[in-house]
CSV table of C-alpha atoms in Angstrom, one decimal:
chain,number,residue,atom,x,y,z
A,1,UNK,CA,0.0,0.0,0.0
A,2,UNK,CA,1.3,3.5,-0.9
A,3,UNK,CA,1.2,6.4,1.5
A,4,UNK,CA,-0.9,8.4,-1.0
A,5,UNK,CA,-3.7,5.8,-0.7
A,6,UNK,CA,-4.1,6.2,3.0
A,7,UNK,CA,-2.9,9.7,4.0
A,8,UNK,CA,-5.1,12.5,5.3
A,9,UNK,CA,-5.3,15.3,2.7
A,10,UNK,CA,-5.3,18.2,2.7
A,11,UNK,CA,-3.4,18.4,6.0
A,12,UNK,CA,-3.8,21.1,8.6
A,13,UNK,CA,-0.7,23.2,9.0
A,14,UNK,CA,0.6,26.2,10.9
A,15,UNK,CA,3.2,28.9,10.4
A,16,UNK,CA,6.3,29.3,12.6
A,17,UNK,CA,5.3,32.8,13.6
A,18,UNK,CA,1.9,31.7,15.0
A,19,UNK,CA,1.4,31.7,18.7
A,20,UNK,CA,1.6,28.6,20.8
A,21,UNK,CA,-1.9,29.4,22.1
A,22,UNK,CA,-3.1,29.3,18.5
A,23,UNK,CA,-1.4,25.9,18.0
A,24,UNK,CA,-3.0,24.5,21.2
A,25,UNK,CA,-6.5,25.6,20.0
A,26,UNK,CA,-5.9,24.0,16.6
A,27,UNK,CA,-4.6,20.8,18.0
A,28,UNK,CA,-7.5,20.6,20.4
A,29,UNK,CA,-10.3,21.3,18.0
A,30,UNK,CA,-9.0,19.3,15.1
A,31,UNK,CA,-8.2,16.2,17.2
A,32,UNK,CA,-4.7,15.7,15.6
A,33,UNK,CA,-1.5,15.0,17.5
A,34,UNK,CA,0.9,17.1,15.4
A,35,UNK,CA,0.9,20.0,13.0
A,36,UNK,CA,3.4,20.4,10.1
A,37,UNK,CA,4.9,23.9,10.2
A,38,UNK,CA,5.1,25.5,6.7
A,39,UNK,CA,6.7,28.6,5.2
A,40,UNK,CA,5.0,31.0,2.7
A,41,UNK,CA,5.5,28.5,-0.1
A,42,UNK,CA,3.9,25.7,1.8
A,43,UNK,CA,7.2,23.9,2.3
A,44,UNK,CA,7.6,21.9,5.5
A,45,UNK,CA,10.1,23.5,7.8
A,46,UNK,CA,9.2,21.9,11.1
A,47,UNK,CA,6.6,19.9,13.0
A,48,UNK,CA,4.8,20.8,16.2
A,49,UNK,CA,3.6,17.8,18.3
A,50,UNK,CA,1.7,17.5,21.5
A,51,UNK,CA,4.9,16.6,23.2
A,52,UNK,CA,6.6,19.8,22.1
A,53,UNK,CA,3.9,21.8,23.8
A,54,UNK,CA,3.7,19.7,26.9
A,55,UNK,CA,7.4,20.4,27.5
A,56,UNK,CA,6.5,24.0,28.1
A,57,UNK,CA,5.5,25.0,31.6
A,58,UNK,CA,1.8,24.5,32.2
A,59,UNK,CA,-0.3,26.3,34.9
A,60,UNK,CA,-0.1,24.4,38.2
A,61,UNK,CA,-3.2,23.6,40.2
A,62,UNK,CA,-2.6,24.5,43.9
A,63,UNK,CA,-4.9,21.8,45.1
A,64,UNK,CA,-2.4,19.1,44.0
A,65,UNK,CA,0.5,20.6,46.1
A,66,UNK,CA,1.1,20.9,49.8
A,67,UNK,CA,2.6,24.4,49.3
A,68,UNK,CA,1.3,27.1,47.0
A,69,UNK,CA,3.3,27.0,43.8
A,70,UNK,CA,4.6,30.0,41.9
A,71,UNK,CA,2.4,31.4,39.3
A,72,UNK,CA,3.2,30.2,35.8
A,73,UNK,CA,3.4,32.8,33.1
A,74,UNK,CA,1.0,32.3,30.2
A,75,UNK,CA,2.4,30.7,27.0
A,76,UNK,CA,3.0,33.7,24.8
A,77,UNK,CA,5.8,32.1,22.7
A,78,UNK,CA,5.7,31.3,19.0
A,79,UNK,CA,5.5,27.9,17.3
A,80,UNK,CA,9.0,28.4,15.9
A,81,UNK,CA,10.4,28.5,19.4
A,82,UNK,CA,9.3,25.0,20.3
A,83,UNK,CA,8.8,23.1,17.0
A,84,UNK,CA,11.1,20.3,15.8
A,85,UNK,CA,13.0,21.6,12.8
A,86,UNK,CA,13.8,19.6,9.6
A,87,UNK,CA,11.4,16.8,10.4
A,88,UNK,CA,11.4,13.5,8.6
A,89,UNK,CA,9.0,13.6,5.7
A,90,UNK,CA,7.8,11.0,3.2
A,91,UNK,CA,6.3,11.2,-0.3
A,92,UNK,CA,2.9,9.9,-1.4
A,93,UNK,CA,4.8,7.1,-3.3
A,94,UNK,CA,6.4,5.7,-0.1
A,95,UNK,CA,5.5,2.2,1.0
A,96,UNK,CA,3.2,2.1,4.1
A,97,UNK,CA,5.1,-0.9,5.3
A,98,UNK,CA,8.3,1.2,5.7
A,99,UNK,CA,6.4,4.1,7.2
A,100,UNK,CA,4.8,1.8,9.8
A,101,UNK,CA,8.2,0.5,10.9
A,102,UNK,CA,9.5,4.1,11.2
A,103,UNK,CA,6.5,5.1,13.3
A,104,UNK,CA,6.8,2.0,15.5
A,105,UNK,CA,10.6,2.4,16.0
A,106,UNK,CA,10.5,6.1,16.8
A,107,UNK,CA,7.2,6.3,18.7
A,108,UNK,CA,6.1,9.1,16.4
A,109,UNK,CA,2.3,9.2,15.6
A,110,UNK,CA,2.4,10.8,12.2
A,111,UNK,CA,4.6,12.1,9.4
A,112,UNK,CA,4.2,14.9,6.9
A,113,UNK,CA,3.7,13.9,3.3
A,114,UNK,CA,5.4,16.2,0.8
A,115,UNK,CA,5.9,16.7,-3.0
A,116,UNK,CA,9.3,16.8,-4.6
A,117,UNK,CA,9.9,20.4,-3.7
A,118,UNK,CA,9.0,19.8,0.0
A,119,UNK,CA,5.5,21.2,-0.3
A,120,UNK,CA,3.0,19.7,2.1
A,121,UNK,CA,0.3,17.5,0.5
A,122,UNK,CA,-0.9,15.5,3.5
A,123,UNK,CA,-0.2,13.7,6.8
A,124,UNK,CA,0.1,9.9,7.3
A,125,UNK,CA,-0.6,8.6,10.8
A,126,UNK,CA,-0.6,5.3,12.7
A,127,UNK,CA,-4.4,5.5,12.5
A,128,UNK,CA,-4.4,5.9,8.8
A,129,UNK,CA,-2.4,2.8,8.3
A,130,UNK,CA,-4.4,0.8,10.8
A,131,UNK,CA,-7.6,1.7,9.1
A,132,UNK,CA,-6.2,0.4,5.9
A,133,UNK,CA,-5.7,-3.0,7.5
A,134,UNK,CA,-9.3,-3.1,8.7
A,135,UNK,CA,-10.9,-3.2,5.3
A,136,UNK,CA,-13.7,-5.9,5.3
A,137,UNK,CA,-12.9,-9.1,3.4
A,138,UNK,CA,-15.9,-8.6,1.1
A,139,UNK,CA,-14.7,-5.1,0.1
A,140,UNK,CA,-11.2,-6.5,-0.6
A,141,UNK,CA,-12.7,-9.3,-2.6
A,142,UNK,CA,-14.6,-6.9,-4.7
A,143,UNK,CA,-11.5,-4.8,-5.3
A,144,UNK,CA,-9.6,-7.9,-6.3
A,145,UNK,CA,-12.3,-8.8,-8.9
A,146,UNK,CA,-12.2,-5.3,-10.3
A,147,UNK,CA,-8.4,-5.5,-10.5
A,148,UNK,CA,-8.6,-8.8,-12.4
A,149,UNK,CA,-11.2,-7.3,-14.8
A,150,UNK,CA,-9.0,-4.3,-15.4
A,151,UNK,CA,-6.1,-6.6,-16.2
A,152,UNK,CA,-8.2,-8.3,-18.8
A,153,UNK,CA,-8.8,-11.5,-16.9
A,154,UNK,CA,-12.3,-11.5,-15.5
A,155,UNK,CA,-12.1,-15.3,-15.5
A,156,UNK,CA,-9.7,-15.3,-12.6
A,157,UNK,CA,-11.3,-16.2,-9.2
A,158,UNK,CA,-10.1,-15.6,-5.7
A,159,UNK,CA,-11.2,-15.8,-2.1
A,160,UNK,CA,-10.2,-13.5,0.8
A,161,UNK,CA,-9.8,-14.3,4.4
A,162,UNK,CA,-8.5,-11.7,6.9
A,163,UNK,CA,-6.9,-9.8,4.0
A,164,UNK,CA,-5.1,-12.9,2.6
A,165,UNK,CA,-6.1,-13.7,-1.0
A,166,UNK,CA,-6.1,-17.2,-2.4
A,167,UNK,CA,-6.3,-17.3,-6.2
A,168,UNK,CA,-7.8,-20.3,-8.0
A,169,UNK,CA,-5.3,-22.0,-10.3
A,170,UNK,CA,-4.4,-20.2,-13.5
A,171,UNK,CA,-2.1,-21.2,-16.4
A,172,UNK,CA,1.5,-21.4,-15.1
A,173,UNK,CA,2.7,-18.6,-17.4
A,174,UNK,CA,0.1,-16.2,-15.8
A,175,UNK,CA,0.8,-17.1,-12.2
A,176,UNK,CA,3.1,-14.1,-11.6
A,177,UNK,CA,0.6,-11.7,-13.2
A,178,UNK,CA,-2.3,-12.9,-11.1
A,179,UNK,CA,-0.3,-12.7,-7.9
A,180,UNK,CA,1.1,-9.3,-8.8
A,181,UNK,CA,-2.4,-7.9,-9.7
A,182,UNK,CA,-4.0,-9.1,-6.4
A,183,UNK,CA,-1.0,-7.9,-4.3
A,184,UNK,CA,-1.4,-4.3,-5.5
A,185,UNK,CA,-5.0,-4.0,-4.2
A,186,UNK,CA,-5.3,-1.9,-1.0
A,187,UNK,CA,-6.2,-4.0,2.0
A,188,UNK,CA,-4.5,-7.2,0.7
A,189,UNK,CA,-2.0,-8.5,3.1
A,190,UNK,CA,-0.8,-11.4,0.9
A,191,UNK,CA,-1.7,-13.3,-2.2
A,192,UNK,CA,-1.1,-16.9,-2.9
A,193,UNK,CA,-2.1,-19.5,-5.5
A,194,UNK,CA,-4.4,-22.3,-4.3
A,195,UNK,CA,-2.6,-25.6,-3.8
A,196,UNK,CA,0.9,-24.1,-4.2
A,197,UNK,CA,3.5,-22.5,-2.0
A,198,UNK,CA,3.8,-19.4,-4.2
A,199,UNK,CA,2.9,-16.3,-2.0
A,200,UNK,CA,3.6,-12.6,-2.3
A,201,UNK,CA,2.9,-9.9,0.2
A,202,UNK,CA,0.2,-7.4,-0.6
A,203,UNK,CA,0.1,-3.6,-0.2
A,204,UNK,CA,-1.1,-4.0,3.3
A,205,UNK,CA,2.0,-5.9,4.2
A,206,UNK,CA,2.3,-9.1,6.2
A,207,UNK,CA,-0.2,-10.1,8.9
């Protein structure tokens, strides 16, 4: 599965000269965990996450402390003061399997998706990838049938179980084509030929 097939687009963004208070309101109302920071040409120059904001001093509640705490100054800084600069970005043509590993290894929740010039085109998150794995089997089966039709082989038949496709036997010289066609369908985790050991991973990756 490619990032462009699951990403959220268009993506919310913010400028480096916006206030932290503005960023907090945008994060809270939009229900996202990070905001890409863009310049006047919509190029990604940073990213502001919930963690970046939480590192800043928050107002303390005196009820939680034995002694009164000192007053905390309101957050009047700018996004550029706390954002992470030069964040890792991916393109819409990146493989979701690679992005999933990056998110798992780093603990990040999302990544900006950019065009060749660095302009923001979307965001891809853990949730986006997980939703792609939860496609019902009947939906995947229909998409596989459509892919076979588009490839000029409406006679090919397949069954789907938990995202894994099993293709009825086809002539030997068409095996690779049938497997490759099924494997490119979003939501397919793997494709195999019935009664053989020939298997390829699908766009949704391994189970």
